[in-house]
Each structure stands twice: as structure tokens, then as C-alpha cells.
Coordinates of C-alpha atoms in Angstrom, one line a residue:
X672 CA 93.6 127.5 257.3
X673 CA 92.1 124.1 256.4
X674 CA 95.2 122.1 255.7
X675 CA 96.3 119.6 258.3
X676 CA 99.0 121.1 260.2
X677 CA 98.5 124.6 259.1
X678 CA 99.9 126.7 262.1
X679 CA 102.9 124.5 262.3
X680 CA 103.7 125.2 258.3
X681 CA 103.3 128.9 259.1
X682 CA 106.0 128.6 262.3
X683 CA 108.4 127.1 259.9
X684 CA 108.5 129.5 256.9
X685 CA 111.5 132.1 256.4
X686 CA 111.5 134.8 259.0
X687 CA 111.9 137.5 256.1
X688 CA 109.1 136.8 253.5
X689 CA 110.8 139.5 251.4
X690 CA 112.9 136.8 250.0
X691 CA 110.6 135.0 248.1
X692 CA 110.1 135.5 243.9
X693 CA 107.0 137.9 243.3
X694 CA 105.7 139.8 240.9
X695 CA 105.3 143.7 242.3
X696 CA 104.1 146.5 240.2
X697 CA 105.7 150.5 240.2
X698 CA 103.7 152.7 242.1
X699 CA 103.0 155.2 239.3
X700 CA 102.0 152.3 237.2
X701 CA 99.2 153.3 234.5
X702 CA 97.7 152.9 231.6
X703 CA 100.1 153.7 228.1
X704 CA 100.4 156.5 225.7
X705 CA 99.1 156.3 222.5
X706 CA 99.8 158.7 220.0
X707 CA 99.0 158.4 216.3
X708 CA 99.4 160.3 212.9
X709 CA 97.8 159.5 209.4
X710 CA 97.5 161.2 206.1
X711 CA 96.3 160.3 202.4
X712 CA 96.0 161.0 199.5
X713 CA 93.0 159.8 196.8
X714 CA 92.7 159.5 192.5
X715 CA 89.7 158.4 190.4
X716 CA 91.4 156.6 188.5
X717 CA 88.5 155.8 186.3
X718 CA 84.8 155.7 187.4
X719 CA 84.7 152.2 189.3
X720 CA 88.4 152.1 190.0
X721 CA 90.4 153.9 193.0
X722 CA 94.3 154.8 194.1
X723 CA 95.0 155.5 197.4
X724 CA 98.3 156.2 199.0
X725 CA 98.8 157.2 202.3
X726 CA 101.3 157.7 205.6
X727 CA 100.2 155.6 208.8
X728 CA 102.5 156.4 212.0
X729 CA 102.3 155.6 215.7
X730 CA 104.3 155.9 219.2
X731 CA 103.9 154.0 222.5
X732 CA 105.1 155.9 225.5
X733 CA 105.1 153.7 228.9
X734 CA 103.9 151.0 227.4
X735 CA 103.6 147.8 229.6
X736 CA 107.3 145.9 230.5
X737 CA 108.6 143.6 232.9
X738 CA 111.8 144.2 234.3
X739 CA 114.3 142.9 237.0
X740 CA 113.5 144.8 240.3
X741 CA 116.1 143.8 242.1
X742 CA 118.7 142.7 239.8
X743 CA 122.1 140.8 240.8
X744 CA 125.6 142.3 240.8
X745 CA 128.7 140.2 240.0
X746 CA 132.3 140.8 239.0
X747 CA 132.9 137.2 237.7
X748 CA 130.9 135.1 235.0
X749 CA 129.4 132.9 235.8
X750 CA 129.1 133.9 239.9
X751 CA 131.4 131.5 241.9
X752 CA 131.3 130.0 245.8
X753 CA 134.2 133.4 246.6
X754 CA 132.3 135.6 244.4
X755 CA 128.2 135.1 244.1
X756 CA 125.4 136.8 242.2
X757 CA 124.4 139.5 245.1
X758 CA 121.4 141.3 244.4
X759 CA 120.8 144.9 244.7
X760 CA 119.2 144.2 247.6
X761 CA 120.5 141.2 249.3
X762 CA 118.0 141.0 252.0
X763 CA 115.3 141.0 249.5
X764 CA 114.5 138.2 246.8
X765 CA 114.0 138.3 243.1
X766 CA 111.1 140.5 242.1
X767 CA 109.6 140.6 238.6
X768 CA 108.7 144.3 238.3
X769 CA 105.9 145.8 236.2
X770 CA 106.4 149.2 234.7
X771 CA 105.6 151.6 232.4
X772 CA 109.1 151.7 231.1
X773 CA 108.9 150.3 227.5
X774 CA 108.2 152.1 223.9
X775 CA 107.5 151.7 220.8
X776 CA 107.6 153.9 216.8
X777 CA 105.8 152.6 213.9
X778 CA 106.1 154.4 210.3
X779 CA 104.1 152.9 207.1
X780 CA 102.9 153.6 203.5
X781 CA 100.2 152.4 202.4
X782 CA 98.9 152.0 199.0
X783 CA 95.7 150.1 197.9
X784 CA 94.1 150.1 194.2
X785 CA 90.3 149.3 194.8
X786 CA 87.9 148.7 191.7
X787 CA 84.4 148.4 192.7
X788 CA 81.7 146.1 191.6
X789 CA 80.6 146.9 188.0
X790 CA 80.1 144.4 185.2
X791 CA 80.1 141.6 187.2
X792 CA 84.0 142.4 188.9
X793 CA 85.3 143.6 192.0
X794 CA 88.9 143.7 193.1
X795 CA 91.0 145.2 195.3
X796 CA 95.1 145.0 195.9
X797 CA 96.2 146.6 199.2
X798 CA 100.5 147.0 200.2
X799 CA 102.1 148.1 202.9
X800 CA 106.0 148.7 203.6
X801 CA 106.8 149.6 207.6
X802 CA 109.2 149.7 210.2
X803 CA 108.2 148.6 213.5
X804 CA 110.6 149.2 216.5
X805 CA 110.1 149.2 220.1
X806 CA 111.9 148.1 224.0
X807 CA 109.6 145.1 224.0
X808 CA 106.5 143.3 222.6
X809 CA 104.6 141.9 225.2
X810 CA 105.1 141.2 229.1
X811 CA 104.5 137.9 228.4
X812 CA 106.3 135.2 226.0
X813 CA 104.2 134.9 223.2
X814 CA 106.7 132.8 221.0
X815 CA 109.7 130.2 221.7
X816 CA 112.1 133.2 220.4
X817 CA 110.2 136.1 222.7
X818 CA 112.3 137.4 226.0
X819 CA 109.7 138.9 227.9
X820 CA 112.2 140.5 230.5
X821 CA 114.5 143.4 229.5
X822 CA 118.2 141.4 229.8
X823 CA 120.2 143.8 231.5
X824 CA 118.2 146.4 234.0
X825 CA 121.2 148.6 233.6
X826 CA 120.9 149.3 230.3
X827 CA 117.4 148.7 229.1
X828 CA 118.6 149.9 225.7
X829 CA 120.0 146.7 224.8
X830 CA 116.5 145.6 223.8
X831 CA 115.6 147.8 221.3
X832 CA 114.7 146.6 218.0
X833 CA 112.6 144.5 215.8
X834 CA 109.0 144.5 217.2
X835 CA 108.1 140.9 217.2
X836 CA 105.2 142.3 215.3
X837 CA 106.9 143.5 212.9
X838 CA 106.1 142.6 209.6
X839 CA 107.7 145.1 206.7
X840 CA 106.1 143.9 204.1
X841 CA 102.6 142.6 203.4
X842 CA 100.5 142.6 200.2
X843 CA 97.3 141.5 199.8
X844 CA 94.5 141.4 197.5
X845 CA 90.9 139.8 196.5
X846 CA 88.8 139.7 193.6
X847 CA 84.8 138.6 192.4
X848 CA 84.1 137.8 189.0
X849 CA 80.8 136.7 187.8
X850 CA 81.4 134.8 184.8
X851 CA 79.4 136.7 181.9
X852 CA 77.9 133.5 180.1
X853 CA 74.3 132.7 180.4
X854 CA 73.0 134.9 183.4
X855 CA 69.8 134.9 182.6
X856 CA 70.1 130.9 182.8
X857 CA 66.9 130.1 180.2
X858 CA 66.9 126.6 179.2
X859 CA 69.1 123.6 180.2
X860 CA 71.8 125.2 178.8
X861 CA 71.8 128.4 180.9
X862 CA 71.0 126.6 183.9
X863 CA 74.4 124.6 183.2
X864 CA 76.8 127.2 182.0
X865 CA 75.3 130.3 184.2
X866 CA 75.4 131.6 187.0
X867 CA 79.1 130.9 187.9
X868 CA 81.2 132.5 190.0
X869 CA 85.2 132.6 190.8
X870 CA 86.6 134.5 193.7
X871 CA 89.8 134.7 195.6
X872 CA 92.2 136.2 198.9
X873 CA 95.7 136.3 198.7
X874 CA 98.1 137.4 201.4
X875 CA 102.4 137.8 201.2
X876 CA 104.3 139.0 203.7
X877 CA 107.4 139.1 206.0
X878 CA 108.0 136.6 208.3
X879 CA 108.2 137.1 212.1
X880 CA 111.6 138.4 213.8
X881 CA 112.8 136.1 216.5
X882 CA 115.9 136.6 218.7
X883 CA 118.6 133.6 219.1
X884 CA 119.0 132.6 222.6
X885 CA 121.4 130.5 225.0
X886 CA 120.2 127.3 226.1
X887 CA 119.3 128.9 229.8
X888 CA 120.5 132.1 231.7
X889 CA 124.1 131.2 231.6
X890 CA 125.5 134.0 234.0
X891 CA 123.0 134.2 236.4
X892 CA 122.2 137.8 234.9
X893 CA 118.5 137.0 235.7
X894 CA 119.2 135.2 238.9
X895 CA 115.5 133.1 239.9
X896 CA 113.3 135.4 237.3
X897 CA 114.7 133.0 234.5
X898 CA 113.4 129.9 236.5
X899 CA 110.2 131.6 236.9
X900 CA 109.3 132.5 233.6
X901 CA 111.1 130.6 231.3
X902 CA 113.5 132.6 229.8
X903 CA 117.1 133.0 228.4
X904 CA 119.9 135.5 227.5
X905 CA 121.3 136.4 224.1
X906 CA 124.3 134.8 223.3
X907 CA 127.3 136.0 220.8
X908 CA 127.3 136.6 217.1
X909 CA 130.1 134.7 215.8
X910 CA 130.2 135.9 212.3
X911 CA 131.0 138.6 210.2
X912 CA 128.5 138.0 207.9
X913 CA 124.8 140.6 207.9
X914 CA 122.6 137.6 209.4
X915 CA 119.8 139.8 209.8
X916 CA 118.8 139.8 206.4
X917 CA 119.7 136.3 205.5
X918 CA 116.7 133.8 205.2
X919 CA 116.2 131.2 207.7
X920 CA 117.0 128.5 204.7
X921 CA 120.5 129.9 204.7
X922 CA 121.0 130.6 208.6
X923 CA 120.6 126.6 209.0
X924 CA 123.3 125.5 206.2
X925 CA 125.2 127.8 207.1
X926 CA 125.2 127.1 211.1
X927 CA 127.9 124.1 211.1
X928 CA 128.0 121.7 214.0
X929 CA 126.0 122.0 217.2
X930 CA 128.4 121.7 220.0
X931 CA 128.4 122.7 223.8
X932 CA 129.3 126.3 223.4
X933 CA 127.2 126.9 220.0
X934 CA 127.9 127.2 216.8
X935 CA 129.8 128.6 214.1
X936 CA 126.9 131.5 213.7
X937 CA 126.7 132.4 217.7
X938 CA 128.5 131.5 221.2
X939 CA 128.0 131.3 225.0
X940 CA 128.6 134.2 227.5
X941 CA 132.3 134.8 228.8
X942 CA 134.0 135.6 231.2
X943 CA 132.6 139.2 232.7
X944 CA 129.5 139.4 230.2
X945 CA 126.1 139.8 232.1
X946 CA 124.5 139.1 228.2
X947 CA 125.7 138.6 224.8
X948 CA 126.1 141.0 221.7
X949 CA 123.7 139.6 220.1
X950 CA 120.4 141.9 219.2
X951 CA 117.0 141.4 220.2
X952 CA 114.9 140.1 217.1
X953 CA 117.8 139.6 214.7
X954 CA 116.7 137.2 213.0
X955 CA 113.2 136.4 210.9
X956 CA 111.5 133.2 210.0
X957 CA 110.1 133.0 206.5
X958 CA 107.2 134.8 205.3
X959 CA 103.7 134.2 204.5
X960 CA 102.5 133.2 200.9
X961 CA 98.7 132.2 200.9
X962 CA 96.6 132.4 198.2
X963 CA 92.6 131.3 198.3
X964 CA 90.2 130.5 195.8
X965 CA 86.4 130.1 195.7
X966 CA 84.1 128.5 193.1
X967 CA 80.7 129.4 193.5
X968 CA 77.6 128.2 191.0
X969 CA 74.2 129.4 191.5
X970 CA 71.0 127.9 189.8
X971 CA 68.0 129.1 190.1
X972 CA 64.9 127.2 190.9
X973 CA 62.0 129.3 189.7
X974 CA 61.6 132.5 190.3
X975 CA 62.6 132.9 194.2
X976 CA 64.7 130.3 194.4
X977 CA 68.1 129.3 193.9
X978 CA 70.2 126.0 195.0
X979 CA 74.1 127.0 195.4
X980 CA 77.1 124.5 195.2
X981 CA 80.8 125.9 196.3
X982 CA 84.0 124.7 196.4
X983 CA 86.8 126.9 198.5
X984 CA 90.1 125.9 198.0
X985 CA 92.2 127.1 201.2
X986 CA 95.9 127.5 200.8
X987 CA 95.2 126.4 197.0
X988 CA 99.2 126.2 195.8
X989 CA 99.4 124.1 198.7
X990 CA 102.1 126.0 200.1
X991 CA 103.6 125.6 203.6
X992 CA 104.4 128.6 205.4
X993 CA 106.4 127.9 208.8
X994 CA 106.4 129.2 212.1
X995 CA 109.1 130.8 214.4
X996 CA 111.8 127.9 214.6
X997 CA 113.4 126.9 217.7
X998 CA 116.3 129.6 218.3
X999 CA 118.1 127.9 221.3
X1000 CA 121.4 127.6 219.3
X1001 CA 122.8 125.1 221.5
X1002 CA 119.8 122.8 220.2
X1003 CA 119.6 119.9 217.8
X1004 CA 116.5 121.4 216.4
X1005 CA 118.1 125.0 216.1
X1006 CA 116.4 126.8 212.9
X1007 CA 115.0 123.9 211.7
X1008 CA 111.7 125.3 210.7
X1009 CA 110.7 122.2 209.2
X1010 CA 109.7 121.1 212.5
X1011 CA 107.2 123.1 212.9
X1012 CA 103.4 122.8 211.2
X1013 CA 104.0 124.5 207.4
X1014 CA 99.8 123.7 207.1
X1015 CA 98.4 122.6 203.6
X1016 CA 95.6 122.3 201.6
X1017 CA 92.1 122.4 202.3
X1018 CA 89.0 121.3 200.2
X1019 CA 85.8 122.7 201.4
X1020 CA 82.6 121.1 199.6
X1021 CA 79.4 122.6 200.1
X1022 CA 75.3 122.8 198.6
X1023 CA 73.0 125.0 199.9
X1024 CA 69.6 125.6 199.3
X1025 CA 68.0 129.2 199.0
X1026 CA 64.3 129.8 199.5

């Protein structure tokens, strides 16, 4: 010990060090299961141009999760002074337990049309359309709408759903075309109108689920885990309407005035409820629309070389494509996606020289 007074801090700590927050792991921890399954299915179209359609599928088994390893008991919500949150253990304190307990079941079809490079074009257009479901999606929080804790230890089940990778939708696509005119470049006019190029990337697809959350962990379900990683229960759906497939656009008009307990789409916790009704990744932000585009002119400069000018036009519509909103929905900024950074375009300018 080099701190001043080292010896006397050490007389003075708890007599039962059990009682302090830690992170522990299970005993027949290891690494997960992955099993996988793929088939497809291939047509020549024509001679340059390719259909492929195929089944992708995968399970996790004891993937990585973090769970309460002592978790509290309590008859009452939220605990009181003549009936507190007692742990499982009450001589031990709150411990953040990784396990092998979590899994996971991906299903896809994919389909791609491929042409390849032949009178000056190539082109390809690639779509999938999946289902991705598991216990959990990381052991960490890896977005403001991620619980990385299972919310009730007693029934783990609760938290299956969405994958916060789960994207069911997704089509993308790119193409080269080398503009036909003049690509022998002879004279000043074939050094002007030759040697031109146009390329693109586009890329559409679902947004990313997100789960709406209470404001903090409201009955004391979590006890000090919530503290110590920064996390939140689920709260009530107070609707009858199919939120889930609503777009985020319509979620926020339709959420009516923040208040204390809520609002009119979800409330707090009551009485006797260790966490709300509300699923895990219910919701989804908006998707992805991105297109790309690349203008590219080479000239040549004798026989061995060329100088190259290019223009890439990134997000070229300009489109903003939001992130995960805030999902506390006791929050001013509740589903306001606008908050977050939607991009835009970029201009990329550039000569280079080829020897």
C-alpha cells in the first residue's frame, strides 16, 4: 500500500466484503455455440448475367448474458421502510453475473442478380428479408434503448425478441458503366468526351429496434446493478393500437403530453410489478436510404500514362437517416429522432496522376 494512511483505510472497511457490487462469472462459463445452415440455388440467366437465391440460418446456444446474481425479493412496489427490497441473499451484495444463459435464431433469403463486366457494365443488386430473434444482444449497452441485463432473473423469458441487430429488410446494389463515346480518345475531341466513367452504391434497409424504457429502475427490481451500469426497466403499453409496426414519425404525434407517469403510448410500474408489459425491442427507428455516386474521367497522356479527375458524391439525395431516438418516455426528447445526427451530403474532389 502507497496511499497515506493505508492500514488504517483497510481497518475501517465493512467486515463482510461480500456486500459490495461485483461482477462474478458462472463456473461452467465458456465459449458459445454456433451452429449454422445454408443452401442455394444458381441460373445463367444469360452469359454475363447471374440469379441467385438462397436460405441463410443460424442459432446461438449459451451465448454471452449478464444477469442479476442475486436478485431482490419484494412483496410491495416500490420496496418501503416495513417492507424492503431483500435479496436472495441478504448477507451478500449485488452481483452482476456472467453466464452462458442467452440465445439466439436467425432465418434469411437471400436473392442477388449479378451481371458481370462486359461491354463496358457491371452491376449487381443483392436483397435480403430475415428474422432475427434472441434473449439478448450484447452484455454491454451498445445504444441509449439497449438493456444489457435480463429484467426479471425469474423469468429470463421476458426478454426475448427483436435482436437489436435485427434488420428484416436490406437491399443493396452497385453498378460501373464506362460510357461508350470516344474510348480510343484520338484527337482533342476524344480526349474531352472519352474515357468517362459513372459508378454507384446504394443501400435500404430497416431501421434498428429499440425498447422504450422508464426514466430509472422504478421498483428497485435491479436493486444497485441499475446504478452500476446504467440501466432501466420497461414500462407499460398504454394502447391498444400495434405500435410495433408503426413508424417512429407516427409513435411521436401520436405520444400526447409528457407528464410524470408517461404518456398516453406507455406508463410507470404499479403496485406489485417487478417490470412492465412492455417487450424488449418493440419499437424501430427509421431505416436506412443511402445512395452513392462516382464520376470518374480518365485521359490519357501518351501511351503509359493517364491523369484521372473524380468526383464521389456521398449520400447524393442528401438524405438524412437518423439514429435510435431517446426511448426514456418520461423525457422531453422522447422519440424525437430529429435530435440525433441524420448526416448529409458529401462532395469529394479529386486529380490524380498515373505514370
Amino acid at each position: 500500500f502507497r496511499s497515506p494512511n493505508a492500514f488504517a483505510t483497510f481497518q475501517n472497511l465493512p467486515v463482510n466484503p461480500a456486500i459490495f457490487t461485483r461482477t462474478q462469472v458462472t463456473p461452467d462459463f465458456a465459449s458459445p455455440v454456433y451452429d449454422s445452415v445454408s443452401f442455394e440455388m444458381q441460373r445463367e440467366v444469360t452469359r454475363d448475367l447471374v440469379f441467385r437465391v438462397g436460405y441463410v440460418g443460424s442459432k446461438g446456444t449459451g451465448l454471452f448474458e449478464s444477469i442479476d446474481g442475486n436478485p431482490v425479493r419484494f412483496r410491495n412496489n416500490p420496496p418501503t421502510a416495513g417492507d424492503p427490497a431483500i435479496r436472495t441473499d441478504p448477507l451478500t451484495g449485488p452481483i452482476r453475473l456472467r453466464a452462458n444463459s442467452g440465445s439466439s435464431i436467425y432465418h434469411s433469403m437471400q436473392a442477388s442478380l449479378e451481371k458481370r463486366l462486359s461491354r463496358g457494365v457491371s452491376a449487381g443488386v443483392h436483397f435480403t428479408w430475415s428474422s432475427f430473434i434472441d434473449s439478448m444482444s450484447e452484455i454491454f449497452n451498445n445504444s441509449n434503448a439497449e438493456i444489457a441485463l435480463a429484467q426479471d432473473p425469474f423469468n429470463r423469458r421476458l426478454d426475448r425478441g427483436r435482436s437489436s441487430y435485427d434488420r428484416p429488410l436490406r437491399l443493396a446494389g452497385n453498378f460501373v458503366y464506362e460510357l461508350p463515346f470516344y474510348r480510343e480518345q484520338k484527337g482533342f475531341t476524344g480526349h474531352v468526351l472519352g474515357g468517362w466513367q459513372v459508378n454507384s452504391n446504394f443501400n435500404f434497409q430497416s431501421g434498428a429496434p429499440f425498447s422504450p424504457l422508464n426514466p430509472s429502475d422504478i421498483s428497485g427490481t435491479l436493486g444497485g446493478l441499475a446504478s452500476a451500469i446504467g440501466i432501466a426497466t420497461r414500462p407499460n403499453v398504454a394502447t391498444n393500437l400495434d405500435i410495433s409496426r408503426m413508424s417512429v414519425e407516427e409513435l411521436f404525434a401520436l405520444r400526447g403530453t409528457v407528464n410524470a407517469s408517461g404518456n398516453s403510448l406507455f406508463r410507470s410500474l404499479v403496485a406489485g410489478q417487478r417490470v412492465g408489459n412492455a417487450g424488449r425491442n418493440i419499437l424501430r427507428a427509421d431505416g436506412l436510404n443511402n445512395v452513392d455516386i462516382g464520376i470518374l474521367k480518365n485521359t490519357r497522356i501518351g501511351e503509359n500514362q493517364r491523369l484521372q479527375f473524380r468526383a464521389d458524391f456521398f449520400n447524393a439525395t442528401n438524405t438524412r437517416d437518423f439514429g435510435t431516438p431517446n426511448s426514456v418516455v418520461t423525457a422531453p426528447g422522447f422519440l424525437r429522432q430529429w435530435d440525433t445526427d441524420g448526416g448529409n451530403r458529401r462532395i469529394i474532389l479529386g486529380v490524380r496522376y498515373v505514370f
